[in-house]
Amino acid sequence: MVKFLKPNKAVIVLQGRFAGRKAVIVRSFDDGTRDRPYGHCLVAGIGKYPKKVIRKDSAKKTAKKSRVKAFIKLVNYSHIMPTRYTLDVDLKDVVTVDALQSRDKKVTAAKETKARFEERFKTGKNRWFFSKLRTAVNCKYLVL
Amino acid sequence: MVAVKKSKKTHESINNRLALVMKSGKYTLGYKTVLHSLRNSKGKLILLSNNCPPLRKSEIEYYAMLAKVGVHHFNGNNVDLGTACGKYFRVSCLSIIDPGDSDIIKTLPGDH
C-alpha cells in the first residue's frame, strides 16, 4: 500500500533495446497522459556499463574504462522491474519529457546524464547500480 | 522448508472470509491485474495458490515487499483458489482491493 514507483527508484528495464539495463526513475506519470493513457515513467539508464578497472591500469586506461553511456526513455510500468535500491542523482532539470522531443535535445540531455552518472560512479557509491545485472542460469527464484 | 500444517478449521475460515470479500468487496484476479494493483498501491492483500510458478511467486512477493502489502500463500492450488472465489476457472493469484465486510486483512497477514 506504499507507492514505490517514485523518483530516484532504481529499476530494471525489461523490454526493448535496453532490456536488462538498470535505470533510475526521474519522473513518474501514474495516471498516464493523453498520448500515453497508461502508467509510465521517464527513466534515465545505463546504455553501456563501465568496465572493470584493475590495479594494473594506467590513469588513461582507467578513465577510458570508467565511461558510461546513458539513455533517456519513457517506459511503461509493465516494462520495468522495480528494485529495492535507490539512486539519488539529481537529474530533474536535465531529463525532461521536453528533451525527448528532438534528437539533438535528447543527445545533449543524455550527455549531461552521462556526466552525472560518471561522476557518481567515480565516487564508488551505488556500486549495484553500475554493475551489470547478474543473470543466473537455472535460477527459479527472483534474486535482485 | 516445513510448511505449517493448516488445520481444517482455519482453512475453512479463510474460505469463508474470501467468499465474503467476493460478495461485498473489491478484488482482482490474475497476475497482470495483481501487479497493476500493487503498482498503484490499491492492493491490500495478495493471495497466491500453492502451484503458482516459483519465479512468478517470488516476483509478486518482491513487489508486495516494496509496497508493504501482505501476501498469503493459499493452502490449495489454483483450482481450489478459483473454487474458493466462487469462480469456474483457475485462479493463481488474486489481489484484494477493498475487503468490504470481511475482516480478512486483519486476520490473515501474520503469514508470509
Short mmCIF file of N, CA, C and O in Angstrom, two decimals, chain A residues 1-2 4-5 9 77-78 80-84 140-142 144, chain B residues 38-39 41 43-44 54-55 58-59 62-63 65-69:
data_model
loop_
_atom_site.label_atom_id
_atom_site.label_comp_id
_atom_site.label_asym_id
_atom_site.label_seq_id
_atom_site.Cartn_x
_atom_site.Cartn_y
_atom_site.Cartn_z
N MET A 1 0.81 -1.22 0.00
CA MET A 1 0.00 0.00 0.00
C MET A 1 0.84 1.26 0.00
O MET A 1 0.33 2.36 0.13
N VAL A 2 2.12 1.03 -0.16
CA VAL A 2 3.03 2.17 -0.25
C VAL A 2 3.38 2.32 -1.71
O VAL A 2 3.69 1.36 -2.39
N PHE A 4 5.65 2.84 -4.59
CA PHE A 4 7.10 2.68 -4.66
C PHE A 4 7.69 3.10 -5.99
O PHE A 4 8.90 3.12 -6.14
N LEU A 5 6.83 3.42 -6.97
CA LEU A 5 7.39 3.84 -8.26
C LEU A 5 7.56 5.34 -8.22
O LEU A 5 6.78 6.09 -8.82
N LYS A 9 13.99 5.91 -7.74
CA LYS A 9 13.96 4.46 -7.55
C LYS A 9 14.76 3.81 -8.66
O LYS A 9 14.62 4.17 -9.83
N TYR A 77 5.08 1.12 -17.11
CA TYR A 77 5.36 0.47 -15.83
C TYR A 77 5.47 -1.04 -15.97
O TYR A 77 6.22 -1.68 -15.23
N SER A 78 4.69 -1.61 -16.91
CA SER A 78 4.78 -3.08 -17.03
C SER A 78 6.05 -3.53 -17.70
O SER A 78 6.31 -4.73 -17.78
N ILE A 80 9.05 -2.41 -16.68
CA ILE A 80 10.18 -2.24 -15.78
C ILE A 80 9.96 -3.11 -14.55
O ILE A 80 8.84 -3.46 -14.20
N MET A 81 11.07 -3.47 -13.92
CA MET A 81 11.02 -4.24 -12.68
C MET A 81 11.59 -3.35 -11.60
O MET A 81 12.78 -3.01 -11.64
N PRO A 82 10.78 -2.94 -10.62
CA PRO A 82 11.33 -2.08 -9.58
C PRO A 82 12.23 -2.89 -8.65
O PRO A 82 12.07 -4.10 -8.52
N THR A 83 13.18 -2.24 -8.04
CA THR A 83 14.07 -2.92 -7.11
C THR A 83 14.02 -2.18 -5.78
O THR A 83 13.39 -1.15 -5.66
N ARG A 84 14.73 -2.73 -4.81
CA ARG A 84 14.71 -2.07 -3.51
C ARG A 84 15.75 -0.97 -3.42
O ARG A 84 15.88 -0.31 -2.40
N LYS A 140 15.40 -20.43 -10.16
CA LYS A 140 13.94 -20.45 -10.13
C LYS A 140 13.36 -19.23 -9.45
O LYS A 140 12.22 -18.90 -9.66
N TYR A 141 14.14 -18.60 -8.59
CA TYR A 141 13.61 -17.51 -7.79
C TYR A 141 14.20 -16.20 -8.23
O TYR A 141 15.25 -16.15 -8.83
N LEU A 142 13.52 -15.13 -7.87
CA LEU A 142 13.96 -13.80 -8.23
C LEU A 142 15.07 -13.40 -7.25
O LEU A 142 14.90 -13.48 -6.05
N LEU A 144 17.40 -10.17 -6.59
CA LEU A 144 17.72 -8.81 -7.01
C LEU A 144 18.64 -8.16 -5.99
O LEU A 144 18.40 -8.33 -4.80
N LEU B 38 -0.65 -3.63 -7.28
CA LEU B 38 0.48 -3.35 -6.40
C LEU B 38 1.17 -2.07 -6.82
O LEU B 38 1.62 -1.29 -5.99
N ARG B 39 1.26 -1.85 -8.13
CA ARG B 39 1.96 -0.65 -8.61
C ARG B 39 1.24 0.61 -8.23
O ARG B 39 1.88 1.59 -7.86
N SER B 41 -0.69 0.93 -5.76
CA SER B 41 -0.90 0.86 -4.30
C SER B 41 -2.37 0.76 -3.92
O SER B 41 -2.80 1.33 -2.94
N GLY B 43 -3.85 -2.49 -3.90
CA GLY B 43 -4.00 -3.81 -3.32
C GLY B 43 -3.73 -3.78 -1.84
O GLY B 43 -2.82 -3.11 -1.37
N LYS B 44 -4.54 -4.56 -1.08
CA LYS B 44 -4.34 -4.58 0.36
C LYS B 44 -3.85 -5.94 0.83
O LYS B 44 -3.23 -6.06 1.88
N PRO B 54 7.32 -20.69 -9.29
CA PRO B 54 8.17 -20.05 -8.28
C PRO B 54 8.71 -18.69 -8.68
O PRO B 54 8.83 -17.80 -7.83
N LEU B 55 9.01 -18.50 -9.98
CA LEU B 55 9.51 -17.19 -10.38
C LEU B 55 8.43 -16.14 -10.24
O LEU B 55 8.66 -15.03 -9.74
N SER B 58 7.86 -15.40 -6.55
CA SER B 58 8.86 -14.53 -5.93
C SER B 58 8.77 -13.12 -6.47
O SER B 58 9.04 -12.16 -5.76
N GLU B 59 8.34 -12.99 -7.74
CA GLU B 59 8.19 -11.64 -8.27
C GLU B 59 7.06 -10.89 -7.55
O GLU B 59 7.23 -9.73 -7.15
N TYR B 62 8.15 -9.93 -4.15
CA TYR B 62 9.06 -8.78 -4.17
C TYR B 62 8.29 -7.48 -4.30
O TYR B 62 8.53 -6.52 -3.57
N TYR B 63 7.34 -7.45 -5.23
CA TYR B 63 6.51 -6.25 -5.39
C TYR B 63 5.77 -5.94 -4.10
O TYR B 63 5.67 -4.79 -3.69
N MET B 65 6.67 -6.76 -1.12
CA MET B 65 7.62 -6.27 -0.13
C MET B 65 7.86 -4.78 -0.34
O MET B 65 7.91 -3.99 0.61
N LEU B 66 7.98 -4.36 -1.60
CA LEU B 66 8.19 -2.94 -1.88
C LEU B 66 6.97 -2.12 -1.48
O LEU B 66 7.10 -1.00 -0.99
N ALA B 67 5.79 -2.69 -1.70
CA ALA B 67 4.57 -1.95 -1.43
C ALA B 67 4.10 -2.11 0.00
O ALA B 67 3.11 -1.50 0.39
N LYS B 68 4.81 -2.95 0.77
CA LYS B 68 4.44 -3.26 2.15
C LYS B 68 3.01 -3.79 2.24
O LYS B 68 2.19 -3.31 3.00
N VAL B 69 2.76 -4.79 1.40
CA VAL B 69 1.45 -5.42 1.38
C VAL B 69 1.64 -6.88 1.76
O VAL B 69 2.64 -7.49 1.39
#
